[in-house]
Amino acid sequence: MAFCNAFIAALFAGPEGRLAPALTISFLVLFSSLTTSSQPALADLVVINASVWTMTKRDSVHQAIAVSGNRILATGTNKQINPFVGPSTHVIDAHGRLVLPGFNDAHVHFIAIGNSFSSIDLRNVKNGAEMTERIARYARYLPKGRWILGGHFDDKNWELPDLRSIDAVTPDNPVFIYRVGAESAFANRLVLDLAKLKDGDVDIGESAAIGPPGVVRGAALKRIAALVPSNHTTNWREVAETATNYAASLGVTSVQDMHSDDSRAIYRDLDRQGKLKTRVYDCLPLRDSSKLKASRLPTDPGAMVTDGCLKGFSDGDVESKPALRREVTAADNAGLQIMIHAIGGSANHIVLDVFEEVAKTNKVRERRFRVEHAHNASEADLPRFSRSKIIASMQPFLFDGSRGSRFGTLLKQNALVAFGSDASMVDLNPLLGIHAAVNCGSESLSVYEAVRAYTVGSAYAQFQEKEKGTIEPGKLADFVILSDDVFAIDRQKIRDVTVILTVVNGKVVYQRN
């Protein structure tokens, strides 16, 4: 079968090495009839009754998807996909909802996203129900056993939630949250049991009737505080698992991690445990080009964790330009992808200069240099992105409403644009970025253009446009089902759209209850 698959790919591959989409369904049925007595290859996962925007072109909308393993097997109508359904196929009825390729955030700090859940802020909570919901939201993304800390709530004008209601939403996570002033705290039953505290002695020396069950102070508070893991904010595997859980809930199936640390081993460990729900393109600092060159991960375009990128920085200081050129030259000679932070006219001008100079000096190759943010670039410098094929990696929601967001102009000039968030600086939610990009005055994009920048554009920005970014046979099975059709609703309502289901690597990794 492996030989047959290779033969098929060679015989029917399109110009980019994929099965020609127009031939895919009919050929799969034909080939399977030759090998399995007229029975087509069966799918592991099928989505029916959907509005599948493949993002290959504006009018490419299908009704159903078939998935085999971690790849798209076929797209088409319900009738065309029905033969791929077998006894063990997981069939999902989308009930007419919009299906898109998984969102690919081109600029995040993934570990920092996970750590944003390391302490809950309850200072503005107005009642017990809101407190319960906020805690429940945190618990949805945290690994089992991870503590919910922080709090600093002020309940003098409202009643604390019943201990049982907090226990119900945190069965696997210890809760230990302080009141304002930190003289007393609230703990769930899991924490009380860990501290071996009974209802009668949570206040140590005072009657439990003084406060609601779960309120601790004095020696009881100190006993619990001593149990909090000292590495709560540096347990990187727990932190990364939190980040990937959160990403899955937002339909973010891929991220390009600009975090300053080398986190490849952490992500690969999570992947081995079956806990990584997000593809990660992990970038090291530009100064670490030698380290990255010597420690590259195996080349596997379908891997959950990939590398090969370096992140640098320009603050617009002209005197730093020679040093930046040297670093970029060395990294480019090592065959690595380089992306440089630039905000402001001077910074963008310097980075564009360096990229163009290095491209002329070093050997010809597919570089895909990237300017991260590309914000407030001068009018004269904007055409250089298209002319020199330099990618503008931009974050519409981060600079929401700013006149320096020139993605509309750049796209009109045929520049390469990829969208991201810069989370945890702002929320990771890609719908916020799409909303900002289509409601940006004269620079506004169409919804189609904004979605492509968050899918196709970001895939291209990491050399993976042949693997993901569109929903096509042969590509990775990463896609999302949304609550509403962003192409049909009022543009102002796009920010309120939610994710119903997320599929990564052919598996459902998130499903809204």
Coordinates of C-alpha atoms in Angstrom, one line a residue:
M1 CA 0.0 0.0 0.0
A2 CA 2.9 2.4 0.7
F3 CA 4.2 1.8 -2.8
C4 CA 0.8 2.4 -4.3
N5 CA 0.4 5.6 -2.4
A6 CA 3.8 6.8 -3.6
F7 CA 2.8 5.8 -7.2
I8 CA -0.5 7.7 -6.9
A9 CA 1.3 10.8 -5.6
A10 CA 3.8 10.7 -8.5
L11 CA 1.2 10.0 -11.1
F12 CA -1.5 12.5 -10.2
A13 CA 0.4 15.2 -8.3
G14 CA -0.3 18.8 -9.2
P15 CA 2.4 21.5 -9.7
E16 CA 3.0 21.7 -6.0
G17 CA 3.2 18.0 -5.4
R18 CA -0.4 17.5 -4.2
L19 CA -3.2 15.5 -5.8
A20 CA -5.0 17.9 -8.2
P21 CA -8.1 18.9 -6.3
A22 CA -10.5 18.3 -9.2
L23 CA -9.3 14.7 -9.5
T24 CA -9.1 13.9 -5.8
I25 CA -12.6 12.5 -5.0
S26 CA -13.1 10.7 -8.3
F27 CA -9.6 9.2 -8.3
L28 CA -9.8 8.1 -4.7
V29 CA -13.0 6.2 -5.4
L30 CA -11.5 4.7 -8.6
F31 CA -8.3 3.6 -6.9
S32 CA -10.1 2.1 -3.9
S33 CA -12.4 0.2 -6.3
L34 CA -9.3 -1.4 -7.7
T35 CA -7.8 -2.3 -4.3
T36 CA -10.8 -3.0 -2.1
S37 CA -13.6 -4.5 -4.3
S38 CA -15.3 -1.2 -5.1
Q39 CA -15.2 0.0 -1.6
P40 CA -13.5 3.5 -1.2
A41 CA -10.9 4.1 1.5
L42 CA -12.7 4.6 4.8
A43 CA -12.3 7.8 6.8
D44 CA -11.5 8.1 10.5
L45 CA -13.3 11.4 10.7
V46 CA -16.0 13.0 8.6
V47 CA -17.7 16.4 8.9
I48 CA -21.1 16.7 7.1
N49 CA -23.7 19.4 6.6
A50 CA -21.1 22.1 6.8
S51 CA -20.1 25.3 4.9
V52 CA -16.5 24.5 4.3
W53 CA -14.5 27.4 3.0
T54 CA -11.3 25.8 1.8
M55 CA -9.6 29.3 1.4
T56 CA -8.0 28.1 -1.9
K57 CA -10.1 30.7 -3.7
R58 CA -13.1 32.9 -2.9
D59 CA -15.8 30.6 -4.4
S60 CA -14.4 27.3 -3.1
V61 CA -17.1 26.2 -0.6
H62 CA -17.9 22.5 0.0
Q63 CA -20.3 20.7 2.2
A64 CA -18.3 17.9 3.8
I65 CA -14.8 16.8 4.7
A66 CA -13.3 13.3 5.1
V67 CA -10.1 12.7 7.2
S68 CA -7.8 9.7 7.2
G69 CA -5.2 9.7 9.9
N70 CA -3.9 13.2 10.2
R71 CA -4.6 14.3 6.6
I72 CA -7.6 15.5 4.6
L73 CA -8.8 12.6 2.5
A74 CA -11.4 14.4 0.4
T75 CA -13.8 17.3 0.3
G76 CA -17.1 17.6 -1.5
T77 CA -20.9 17.2 -1.0
N78 CA -22.4 15.0 1.6
K79 CA -23.2 12.5 -1.1
Q80 CA -19.7 12.5 -2.4
I81 CA -18.2 12.0 1.1
N82 CA -20.7 9.4 2.3
P83 CA -18.9 6.5 0.7
F84 CA -15.9 7.2 3.0
V85 CA -18.0 6.6 6.1
G86 CA -17.5 3.2 7.7
P87 CA -18.6 1.6 11.0
S88 CA -15.8 3.2 13.0
T89 CA -15.8 6.6 11.3
H90 CA -16.5 9.5 13.7
V91 CA -19.1 11.6 11.9
I92 CA -19.7 15.2 13.0
D93 CA -22.8 17.0 11.9
A94 CA -21.9 20.7 11.6
H95 CA -25.6 21.7 11.3
G96 CA -24.7 24.2 8.5
R97 CA -22.0 26.0 10.4
L98 CA -18.9 27.5 8.9
V99 CA -15.7 25.4 8.8
L100 CA -12.3 27.1 8.2
P101 CA -8.7 26.0 8.2
G102 CA -7.3 26.1 11.7
F103 CA -6.0 29.6 12.6
N104 CA -2.2 30.0 12.6
D105 CA -1.0 32.8 14.9
A106 CA 2.2 34.1 13.3
H107 CA 3.5 35.8 16.5
V108 CA 2.9 34.6 20.0
H109 CA 4.8 34.1 23.3
F110 CA 3.3 30.7 24.1
I111 CA 4.8 30.1 27.5
A112 CA 3.6 33.6 28.6
I113 CA 0.1 32.7 27.5
G114 CA 0.1 29.7 29.7
N115 CA 1.5 31.7 32.6
S116 CA -1.3 34.3 32.3
F117 CA -3.4 31.6 33.9
S118 CA -1.0 31.2 36.9
S119 CA -2.8 33.8 39.0
I120 CA -6.5 34.7 38.8
D121 CA -7.5 38.3 39.2
L122 CA -10.9 38.6 41.1
R123 CA -10.6 42.2 42.2
N124 CA -13.5 43.4 40.1
V125 CA -15.8 40.5 40.8
K126 CA -19.3 41.7 41.8
N127 CA -21.0 38.6 43.2
G128 CA -20.6 34.9 44.0
A129 CA -21.9 33.7 40.7
E130 CA -19.4 35.7 38.8
M131 CA -16.6 34.5 41.0
T132 CA -17.7 30.9 40.4
E133 CA -17.8 31.4 36.6
R134 CA -14.3 33.1 36.5
I135 CA -12.8 30.2 38.5
A136 CA -14.6 27.6 36.3
R137 CA -13.1 29.3 33.2
Y138 CA -9.6 29.0 34.5
A139 CA -10.2 25.3 35.5
R140 CA -11.2 24.5 31.9
Y141 CA -7.7 25.2 30.6
L142 CA -5.5 24.0 33.5
P143 CA -3.9 20.6 33.6
K144 CA -5.2 18.3 36.4
G145 CA -3.5 19.1 39.7
R146 CA -2.5 22.7 38.8
W147 CA -3.4 25.2 41.5
I148 CA -5.7 28.2 41.0
L149 CA -4.1 31.0 42.9
G150 CA -4.4 34.8 43.3
G151 CA -7.8 36.2 43.9
H152 CA -7.7 39.4 46.0
F153 CA -11.5 39.7 45.9
D154 CA -13.5 42.0 48.1
D155 CA -16.8 40.4 49.2
K156 CA -17.9 42.9 51.8
N157 CA -21.0 43.8 49.7
W158 CA -21.8 40.4 48.4
E159 CA -22.1 36.8 49.5
L160 CA -19.3 34.3 48.7
P161 CA -20.4 31.3 46.6
D162 CA -21.2 28.1 48.4
L163 CA -18.1 25.8 48.8
R164 CA -19.9 23.0 46.9
S165 CA -20.4 25.2 43.9
I166 CA -16.7 25.9 43.7
D167 CA -15.9 22.2 44.2
A168 CA -18.2 21.3 41.4
V169 CA -16.3 23.4 38.8
T170 CA -12.8 22.5 40.2
P171 CA -12.8 18.7 40.9
D172 CA -9.2 18.3 39.8
N173 CA -7.6 21.7 40.7
P174 CA -6.7 23.0 44.1
V175 CA -8.2 26.5 44.7
F176 CA -6.5 28.9 47.1
I177 CA -7.4 32.5 46.5
Y178 CA -6.9 35.5 48.8
R179 CA -9.3 38.2 50.0
V180 CA -8.2 41.8 49.7
G181 CA -5.6 42.4 52.4
A182 CA -4.5 38.7 52.4
E183 CA -5.6 38.1 56.0
S184 CA -8.0 35.4 54.9
A185 CA -8.5 33.3 51.9
F186 CA -10.9 30.9 50.2
A187 CA -10.0 27.3 49.6
N188 CA -11.9 24.5 47.9
R189 CA -12.5 21.0 49.4
L190 CA -9.5 19.6 47.5
V191 CA -7.2 22.1 49.3
L192 CA -8.8 21.5 52.7
D193 CA -8.3 17.8 52.3
L194 CA -4.6 18.2 51.2
A195 CA -4.0 20.4 54.3
K196 CA -5.9 17.9 56.5
L197 CA -8.3 20.6 57.7
K198 CA -11.8 20.0 58.9
D199 CA -14.8 22.3 58.6
G200 CA -14.5 23.0 62.3
D201 CA -10.9 24.1 62.3
V202 CA -10.5 26.1 59.1
D203 CA -10.6 29.3 61.2
I204 CA -8.2 27.8 63.9
G205 CA -9.4 28.9 67.3
E206 CA -12.6 30.5 66.0
S207 CA -16.1 29.0 65.2
A208 CA -16.6 28.0 61.6
A209 CA -19.8 29.9 61.7
I210 CA -17.9 33.2 61.6
G211 CA -17.4 32.8 57.8
P212 CA -18.7 30.5 55.1
P213 CA -17.2 27.1 54.6
G214 CA -14.0 27.3 52.7
V215 CA -12.8 30.5 54.4
V216 CA -9.4 30.1 56.1
R217 CA -7.2 32.4 58.1
G218 CA -4.5 32.3 60.8
A219 CA -2.7 29.0 61.1
A220 CA -4.9 27.2 58.6
L221 CA -4.0 29.8 56.0
K222 CA -0.3 29.4 56.7
R223 CA -0.6 25.6 56.5
I224 CA -2.2 25.8 53.1
A225 CA 0.3 28.4 51.8
A226 CA 3.1 26.0 52.7
L227 CA 1.6 23.4 50.3
V228 CA 1.6 25.7 47.2
P229 CA 4.2 24.4 44.7
S230 CA 7.3 26.6 44.8
N231 CA 7.7 26.2 41.0
H232 CA 4.1 27.2 40.2
T233 CA 5.1 29.7 37.6
T234 CA 8.1 27.8 36.3
N235 CA 6.7 24.4 35.9
W236 CA 7.0 24.8 32.1
R237 CA 5.2 21.6 31.1
E238 CA 2.1 22.6 33.1
V239 CA 2.3 26.1 31.8
A240 CA 2.7 25.0 28.2
E241 CA -0.2 22.5 28.6
T242 CA -2.3 25.4 29.8
A243 CA -1.4 27.4 26.7
T244 CA -2.2 24.6 24.3
N245 CA -5.5 23.9 26.0
Y246 CA -6.5 27.6 25.7
A247 CA -5.3 27.8 22.0
A248 CA -7.5 24.8 21.1
S249 CA -10.6 26.5 22.6
L250 CA -10.0 29.5 20.2
G251 CA -9.4 27.4 17.1
V252 CA -5.7 28.2 17.0
T253 CA -4.2 25.1 15.6
S254 CA -0.7 26.5 14.9
V255 CA 1.5 29.1 16.6
Q256 CA 4.8 30.6 15.8
D257 CA 6.5 31.1 19.2
M258 CA 8.6 34.2 19.6
H259 CA 9.4 33.4 23.3
S260 CA 13.0 34.2 24.2
D261 CA 13.7 30.7 25.6
D262 CA 14.3 27.4 23.7
S263 CA 11.1 25.5 24.5
R264 CA 11.4 22.7 21.9
A265 CA 12.0 19.9 24.5
I266 CA 9.0 21.0 26.5
Y267 CA 6.7 21.0 23.5
R268 CA 8.0 17.7 22.2
D269 CA 7.6 16.1 25.7
L270 CA 3.9 17.2 25.7
D271 CA 3.5 15.8 22.2
R272 CA 4.9 12.4 23.3
Q273 CA 2.3 12.5 26.2
G274 CA -0.5 13.2 23.7
K275 CA -1.1 16.6 25.4
L276 CA 0.0 19.0 22.7
K277 CA -3.0 20.3 20.9
T278 CA -1.2 23.0 18.9
R279 CA 1.5 22.9 16.2
V280 CA 4.5 25.0 17.4
Y281 CA 7.1 26.6 15.2
D282 CA 9.6 27.4 17.9
C283 CA 11.9 30.3 17.4
L284 CA 15.2 31.0 19.2
P285 CA 16.8 34.4 19.7
L286 CA 18.9 35.7 16.7
R287 CA 22.0 35.5 18.8
D288 CA 21.6 31.7 19.1
S289 CA 22.0 30.9 15.4
S290 CA 25.0 28.6 16.0
K291 CA 23.1 26.7 18.7
L292 CA 20.0 26.3 16.5
K293 CA 22.1 25.2 13.5
A294 CA 23.7 22.5 15.6
S295 CA 20.5 21.2 17.2
R296 CA 17.9 21.2 14.5
L297 CA 14.9 18.9 14.9
P298 CA 14.4 16.2 12.3
T299 CA 12.7 17.5 9.1
D300 CA 9.1 16.4 9.2
P301 CA 6.6 18.8 7.7
G302 CA 3.8 17.0 9.6
A303 CA 5.4 17.2 13.0
M304 CA 3.7 19.0 15.8
V305 CA 6.9 20.8 16.8
T306 CA 9.2 22.3 14.2
D307 CA 12.1 24.8 14.3
G308 CA 14.5 26.8 12.1
C309 CA 13.5 30.3 12.9
L310 CA 15.4 33.1 14.8
K311 CA 13.8 36.3 16.3
G312 CA 15.8 39.5 16.5
F313 CA 15.0 43.1 17.5
S314 CA 15.6 46.6 16.1
D315 CA 14.8 49.7 18.1
G316 CA 15.6 52.1 15.3
D317 CA 19.1 53.0 16.5
V318 CA 21.2 53.5 13.4
E319 CA 24.4 52.7 15.3
S320 CA 23.2 49.2 15.9
K321 CA 22.7 48.5 12.2
P322 CA 26.2 47.0 11.5
A323 CA 25.8 44.5 14.4
L324 CA 22.4 43.5 13.2
R325 CA 23.7 43.0 9.7
R326 CA 26.4 40.7 11.0
E327 CA 24.0 38.6 13.0
V328 CA 21.5 38.3 10.1
T329 CA 24.3 37.5 7.6
A330 CA 25.6 34.6 9.8
A331 CA 22.1 33.3 10.5
D332 CA 21.2 33.5 6.8
N333 CA 24.3 31.6 5.8
A334 CA 23.3 28.9 8.2
G335 CA 20.1 28.5 6.2
L336 CA 17.8 29.7 9.0
Q337 CA 14.7 31.9 8.8
I338 CA 15.1 35.3 10.3
M339 CA 12.4 37.6 11.7
I340 CA 13.1 41.0 13.2
H341 CA 10.9 43.1 15.5
A342 CA 10.4 46.6 14.1
I343 CA 8.0 49.4 15.2
G344 CA 8.4 52.9 13.8
G345 CA 9.8 54.4 10.7
S346 CA 13.5 54.1 11.6
A347 CA 13.3 50.6 12.9
N348 CA 11.5 49.3 9.8
H349 CA 13.9 51.2 7.5
I350 CA 16.9 49.6 9.1
V351 CA 15.5 46.1 9.1
L352 CA 14.5 46.4 5.4
D353 CA 17.9 47.7 4.6
V354 CA 19.6 44.8 6.3
F355 CA 17.4 42.2 4.7
E356 CA 17.9 43.6 1.3
E357 CA 21.7 43.9 1.7
V358 CA 22.0 40.3 3.0
A359 CA 19.9 38.9 0.2
K360 CA 22.2 40.6 -2.3
T361 CA 25.4 39.4 -0.6
N362 CA 24.6 35.9 0.4
K363 CA 23.7 33.1 -2.0
V364 CA 20.3 33.0 -3.7
R365 CA 17.8 30.9 -1.8
E366 CA 14.2 31.0 -0.5
R367 CA 14.6 33.1 2.6
R368 CA 11.3 34.5 3.6
F369 CA 12.7 37.3 5.8
R370 CA 10.1 38.7 8.1
V371 CA 9.5 42.0 9.8
E372 CA 7.6 41.4 13.0
H373 CA 4.9 44.1 13.5
A374 CA 6.0 46.2 10.5
H375 CA 4.1 48.9 12.3
N376 CA 4.4 52.6 11.4
A377 CA 6.7 52.0 8.5
S378 CA 7.2 55.1 6.4
E379 CA 5.1 55.5 3.2
A380 CA 8.3 55.3 1.1
D381 CA 9.3 52.0 2.7
L382 CA 6.0 50.1 2.2
P383 CA 6.6 49.1 -1.5
R384 CA 9.9 47.4 -0.4
F385 CA 8.0 44.6 1.3
S386 CA 6.5 43.5 -2.0
R387 CA 9.6 44.3 -4.1
S388 CA 12.0 42.4 -1.9
K389 CA 9.5 39.6 -1.0
I390 CA 9.8 40.4 2.7
I391 CA 6.9 39.2 4.8
A392 CA 5.0 41.7 7.0
S393 CA 4.0 39.8 10.1
M394 CA 1.3 41.9 11.6
Q395 CA -1.1 42.0 14.6
P396 CA -4.3 43.8 13.9
F397 CA -5.8 43.6 17.4
L398 CA -2.6 44.6 19.1
F399 CA -2.7 47.9 17.2
D400 CA -6.4 48.1 17.0
G401 CA -7.5 51.4 15.3
S402 CA -3.9 52.7 14.9
R403 CA -3.1 54.5 11.7
G404 CA 0.2 52.6 11.6
S405 CA -1.6 49.4 10.6
R406 CA -1.0 49.4 6.9
F407 CA -2.0 45.9 6.0
G408 CA -4.6 47.1 3.6
T409 CA -2.1 49.1 1.6
L410 CA 0.5 46.3 1.8
L411 CA -1.9 43.8 0.3
K412 CA -2.9 46.2 -2.5
Q413 CA 0.8 46.3 -3.3
N414 CA 0.9 42.5 -3.4
A415 CA 3.0 42.2 -0.3
L416 CA 3.1 39.0 1.7
V417 CA 1.1 39.5 5.0
A418 CA 0.7 37.1 7.9
F419 CA -1.5 37.8 10.9
G420 CA -1.0 37.0 14.6
S421 CA -1.8 38.4 18.0
D422 CA 1.4 39.0 20.0
A423 CA -0.3 37.2 22.9
S424 CA 0.1 37.3 25.8
M425 CA 0.4 41.1 25.2
V426 CA -3.3 40.8 24.1
D427 CA -5.7 37.9 24.0
L428 CA -4.9 35.0 21.6
N429 CA -8.4 35.0 20.1
P430 CA -8.0 35.3 16.3
L431 CA -11.6 36.5 15.9
L432 CA -10.5 39.7 17.6
G433 CA -7.7 40.2 15.1
I434 CA -10.0 39.5 12.2
H435 CA -12.6 41.9 13.6
A436 CA -9.9 44.6 13.9
A437 CA -8.6 44.0 10.4
V438 CA -12.0 44.4 8.7
N439 CA -13.0 47.5 10.8
C440 CA -9.9 49.6 10.3
G441 CA -11.1 52.5 8.2
S442 CA -9.3 53.0 4.9
E443 CA -6.9 50.1 5.7
S444 CA -9.8 47.6 6.2
L445 CA -9.6 44.2 4.6
S446 CA -12.4 42.0 3.3
V447 CA -13.3 39.2 5.7
Y448 CA -11.9 36.8 3.2
E449 CA -8.5 38.6 3.1
A450 CA -8.3 38.8 6.9
V451 CA -9.0 35.1 7.3
R452 CA -6.5 34.2 4.6
A453 CA -3.8 36.3 6.4
Y454 CA -4.6 34.2 9.6
T455 CA -4.4 30.9 7.7
V456 CA -2.7 30.9 4.3
G457 CA -0.5 33.9 5.0
S458 CA 0.8 32.5 8.3
A459 CA 1.4 29.1 6.8
Y460 CA 3.5 30.7 4.0
A461 CA 5.3 32.7 6.6
Q462 CA 6.7 29.5 8.1
F463 CA 7.3 27.6 4.9
Q464 CA 4.3 25.3 5.4
E465 CA 1.8 26.5 2.7
K466 CA 2.0 23.0 1.2
E467 CA 1.0 21.4 4.5
K468 CA -1.6 23.6 6.0
G469 CA -3.5 26.9 5.7
T470 CA -6.2 25.6 3.3
I471 CA -8.6 22.6 3.4
E472 CA -7.4 20.4 0.6
P473 CA -6.9 16.7 0.1
G474 CA -3.4 15.7 1.3
K475 CA -3.0 18.6 3.7
L476 CA -2.9 18.3 7.4
A477 CA -6.3 17.9 9.0
D478 CA -6.4 21.0 11.1
F479 CA -9.7 22.9 11.0
V480 CA -12.3 24.6 13.1
I481 CA -16.1 24.9 13.2
L482 CA -17.4 28.4 14.2
S483 CA -20.6 29.4 15.9
D484 CA -21.5 31.9 13.1
D485 CA -20.5 32.6 9.5
V486 CA -18.0 35.4 9.6
F487 CA -18.5 36.0 5.9
A488 CA -22.3 36.6 6.3
I489 CA -22.8 38.4 9.6
D490 CA -22.3 42.1 10.4
R491 CA -18.6 42.8 10.6
Q492 CA -19.0 44.4 14.0
K493 CA -20.2 41.1 15.4
I494 CA -17.2 39.0 14.3
R495 CA -15.5 39.6 17.7
D496 CA -18.4 37.7 19.4
V497 CA -18.1 34.6 17.2
T498 CA -16.9 31.5 19.2
V499 CA -15.4 28.2 18.3
I500 CA -17.7 25.1 18.4
L501 CA -15.0 22.5 17.6
T502 CA -11.3 22.3 16.9
V503 CA -9.6 19.5 15.0
V504 CA -5.8 19.2 15.0
N505 CA -3.8 16.4 13.3
G506 CA -7.1 14.6 12.6
K507 CA -8.3 14.5 16.2
V508 CA -10.9 16.6 18.0
V509 CA -9.0 18.5 20.6
Y510 CA -11.7 20.9 21.7
Q511 CA -15.5 20.7 21.6
R512 CA -17.7 23.3 23.3
N513 CA -20.2 21.8 25.7

